[in-house]
Coordinates of C-alpha atoms in Angstrom, one line a residue:
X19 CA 176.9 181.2 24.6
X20 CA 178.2 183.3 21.8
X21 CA 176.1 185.0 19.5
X22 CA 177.2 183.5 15.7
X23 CA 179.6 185.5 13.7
X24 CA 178.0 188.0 10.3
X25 CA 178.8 187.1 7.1
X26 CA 177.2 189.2 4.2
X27 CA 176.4 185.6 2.7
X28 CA 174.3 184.6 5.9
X29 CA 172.9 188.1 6.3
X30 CA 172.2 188.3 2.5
X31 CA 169.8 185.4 2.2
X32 CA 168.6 186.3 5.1
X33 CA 167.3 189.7 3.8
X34 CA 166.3 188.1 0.6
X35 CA 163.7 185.7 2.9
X36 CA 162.5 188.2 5.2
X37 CA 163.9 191.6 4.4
X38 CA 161.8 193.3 7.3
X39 CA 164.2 190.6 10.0
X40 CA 166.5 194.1 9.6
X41 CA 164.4 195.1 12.1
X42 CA 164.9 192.7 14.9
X43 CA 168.7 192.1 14.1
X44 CA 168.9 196.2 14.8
X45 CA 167.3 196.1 18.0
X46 CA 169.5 192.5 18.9
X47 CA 172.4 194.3 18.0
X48 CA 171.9 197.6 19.5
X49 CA 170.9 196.3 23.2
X50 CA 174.2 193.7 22.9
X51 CA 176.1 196.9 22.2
X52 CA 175.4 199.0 24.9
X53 CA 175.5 195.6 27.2
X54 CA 178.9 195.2 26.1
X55 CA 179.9 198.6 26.8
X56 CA 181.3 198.8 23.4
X57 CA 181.2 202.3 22.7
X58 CA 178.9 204.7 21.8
X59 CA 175.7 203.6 19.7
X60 CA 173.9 206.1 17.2
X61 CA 170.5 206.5 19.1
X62 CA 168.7 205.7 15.6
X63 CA 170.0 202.0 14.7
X64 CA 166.4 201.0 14.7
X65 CA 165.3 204.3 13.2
X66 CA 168.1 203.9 10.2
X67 CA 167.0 200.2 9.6
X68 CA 163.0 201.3 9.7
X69 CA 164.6 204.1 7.0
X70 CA 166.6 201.5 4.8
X71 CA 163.5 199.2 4.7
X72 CA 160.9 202.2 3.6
X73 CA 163.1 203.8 1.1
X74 CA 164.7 200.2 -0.6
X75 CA 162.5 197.3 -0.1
X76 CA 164.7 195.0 -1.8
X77 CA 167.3 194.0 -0.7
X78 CA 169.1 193.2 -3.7
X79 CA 169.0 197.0 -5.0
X80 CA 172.0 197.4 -2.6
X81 CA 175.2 195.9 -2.4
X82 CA 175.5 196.0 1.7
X83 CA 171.5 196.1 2.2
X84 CA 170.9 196.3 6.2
X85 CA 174.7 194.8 6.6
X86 CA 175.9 196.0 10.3
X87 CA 179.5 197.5 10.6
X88 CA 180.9 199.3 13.8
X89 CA 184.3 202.5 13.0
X90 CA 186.7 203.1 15.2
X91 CA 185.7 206.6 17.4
X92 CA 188.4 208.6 15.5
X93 CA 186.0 208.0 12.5
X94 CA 183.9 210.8 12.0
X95 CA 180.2 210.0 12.2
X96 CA 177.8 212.9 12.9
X97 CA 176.1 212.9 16.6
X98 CA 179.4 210.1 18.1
X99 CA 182.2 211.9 19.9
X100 CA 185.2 211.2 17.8
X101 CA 188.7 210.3 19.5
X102 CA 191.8 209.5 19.0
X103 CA 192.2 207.9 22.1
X104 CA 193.2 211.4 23.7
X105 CA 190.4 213.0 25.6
X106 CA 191.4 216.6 25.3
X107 CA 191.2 216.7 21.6
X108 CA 187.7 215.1 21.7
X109 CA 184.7 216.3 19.9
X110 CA 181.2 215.8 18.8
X111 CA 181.4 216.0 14.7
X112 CA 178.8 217.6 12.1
X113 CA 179.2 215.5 9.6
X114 CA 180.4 211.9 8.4
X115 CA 183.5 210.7 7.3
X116 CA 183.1 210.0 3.6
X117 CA 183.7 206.3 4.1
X118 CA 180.6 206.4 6.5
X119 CA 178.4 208.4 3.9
X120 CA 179.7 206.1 1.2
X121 CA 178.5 203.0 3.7
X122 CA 175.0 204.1 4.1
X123 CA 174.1 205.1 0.2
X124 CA 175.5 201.3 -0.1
X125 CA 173.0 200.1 2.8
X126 CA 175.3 199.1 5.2
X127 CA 173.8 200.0 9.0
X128 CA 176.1 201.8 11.6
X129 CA 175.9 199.4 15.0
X130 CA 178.4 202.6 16.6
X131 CA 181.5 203.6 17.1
X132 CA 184.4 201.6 18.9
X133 CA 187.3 203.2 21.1
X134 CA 190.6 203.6 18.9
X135 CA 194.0 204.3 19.6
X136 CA 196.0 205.3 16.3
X137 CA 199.0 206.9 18.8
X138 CA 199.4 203.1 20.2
X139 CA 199.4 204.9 23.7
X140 CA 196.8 202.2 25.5
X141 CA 195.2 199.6 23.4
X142 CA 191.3 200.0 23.9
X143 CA 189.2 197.4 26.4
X144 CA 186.9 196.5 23.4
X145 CA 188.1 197.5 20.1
X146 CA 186.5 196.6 16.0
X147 CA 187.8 193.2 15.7
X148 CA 186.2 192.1 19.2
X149 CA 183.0 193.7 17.8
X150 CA 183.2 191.6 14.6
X151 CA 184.2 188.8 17.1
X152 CA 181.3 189.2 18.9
X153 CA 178.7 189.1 16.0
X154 CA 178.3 192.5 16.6
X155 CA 179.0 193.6 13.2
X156 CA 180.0 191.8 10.0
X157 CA 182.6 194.0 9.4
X158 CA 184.8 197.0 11.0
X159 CA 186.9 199.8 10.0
X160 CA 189.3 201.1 12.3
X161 CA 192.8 203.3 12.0
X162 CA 194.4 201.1 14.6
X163 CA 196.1 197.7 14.5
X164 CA 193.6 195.2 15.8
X165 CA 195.3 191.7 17.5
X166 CA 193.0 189.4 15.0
X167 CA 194.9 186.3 16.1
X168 CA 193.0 185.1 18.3
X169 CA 189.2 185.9 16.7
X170 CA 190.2 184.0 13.2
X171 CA 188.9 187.1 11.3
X172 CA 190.3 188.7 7.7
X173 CA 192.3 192.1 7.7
X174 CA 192.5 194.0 4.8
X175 CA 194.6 197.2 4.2
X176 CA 193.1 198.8 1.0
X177 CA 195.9 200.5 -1.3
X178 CA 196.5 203.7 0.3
X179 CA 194.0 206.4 -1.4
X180 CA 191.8 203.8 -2.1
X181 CA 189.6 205.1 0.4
X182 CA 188.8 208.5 1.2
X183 CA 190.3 209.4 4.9
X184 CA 188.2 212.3 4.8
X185 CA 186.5 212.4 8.4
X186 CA 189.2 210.4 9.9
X187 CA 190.9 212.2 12.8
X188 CA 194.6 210.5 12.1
X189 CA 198.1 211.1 13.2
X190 CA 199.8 212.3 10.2
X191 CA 198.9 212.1 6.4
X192 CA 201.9 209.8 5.3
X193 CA 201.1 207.5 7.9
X194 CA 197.2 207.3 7.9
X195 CA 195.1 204.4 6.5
X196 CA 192.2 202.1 7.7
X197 CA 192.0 198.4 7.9
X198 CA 188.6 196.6 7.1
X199 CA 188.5 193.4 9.4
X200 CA 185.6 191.1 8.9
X201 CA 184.7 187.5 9.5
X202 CA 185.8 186.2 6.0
X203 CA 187.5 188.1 3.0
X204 CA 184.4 188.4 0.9
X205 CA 182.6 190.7 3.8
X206 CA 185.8 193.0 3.6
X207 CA 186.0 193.6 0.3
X208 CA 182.5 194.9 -0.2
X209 CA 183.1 197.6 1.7
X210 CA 183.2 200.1 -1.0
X211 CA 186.2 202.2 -1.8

């Protein structure tokens, strides 16, 4: 049995009932994640929910309150080996990408990161449409072209400079963008430019 898809609809009045049920879809999420072998998982999804819940208590003072996303690896996130699908040019990040910082001041909660493969040299086992697929997240953002056919999800390709690439480790900057896929077109474009 599959585990139902996010929407922010769903997971909004869900927060609006029981705001503190960010807790237990953390810890769901985080164990399905590592079971999955998706990736690499921030070690403090549970920590960053406790945090969203203790600093905002309401979940309407956000716009993407305790909403789950996973980034492709050669997304910068601070503590997650970044990768462009190349593992000599790997490396472990100080800081965000700006898309990630801009995520968590709007709520949103990092599940992890997912391999990518901007070159197109090997496309990844598990990639950030089969993580939105898998009710893993409720949204993804990724550098490389995910095969959405077969998962009925929306892909979005925000106007290029729309959003920052700052933190994205990309090919070249005339080619570089991001695409948000996400179970229905409402849950992409809340992700803040």
């Amino acid at each position: 049995m599959s585990a139902p898809l996010l929407t922010l609809g769903d997971l909004g009045a869900r927060f609006a009932r029981r705001p503190e049920s960010v807790l237990d879809l953390a810890d769901d999420l985080a164990s399905r994640f590592v079971a999955m072998g998706a990736a690499h998982v921030p070690a403090p999804l549970g920590a960053a929910a406790r945090d969203l819940l203790a600093r905002c208590p309401d979940p309407s003072a956000l716009p993407l309150w305790g909403v789950p996303y996973v980034v492709g690896a050669n997304i910068d996130v601070a503590g997650l080996p970044t990768s462009a699908g190349l593992p000599a040019l790997d490396f472990l990040p100080d800081f965000d990408a700006v898309l990630v910082e801009r995520l968590r001041a709007a709520g949103a909660l990092l599940v992890g990161n997912v391999p990518a493969d901007p070159l197109d040299l090997d496309a990844p086992v598990f990639g950030s449409s089969d993580a939105v697929a898998a009710g893993l997240a409720a949204f993804a953002i990724a550098s490389d072209r995910a095969d959405i056919a077969g998962h009925g999800l929306v892909e979005v390709r925000p106007t290029p400079g729309l959003i920052s690439l700052d933190g994205l480790f990309g090919i070249a900057p005339e080619l570089d963008d991001v695409a948000i896929y996400a179970v229905d077109a409402a849950g992409a474009a809340a992700v803040p430019p």
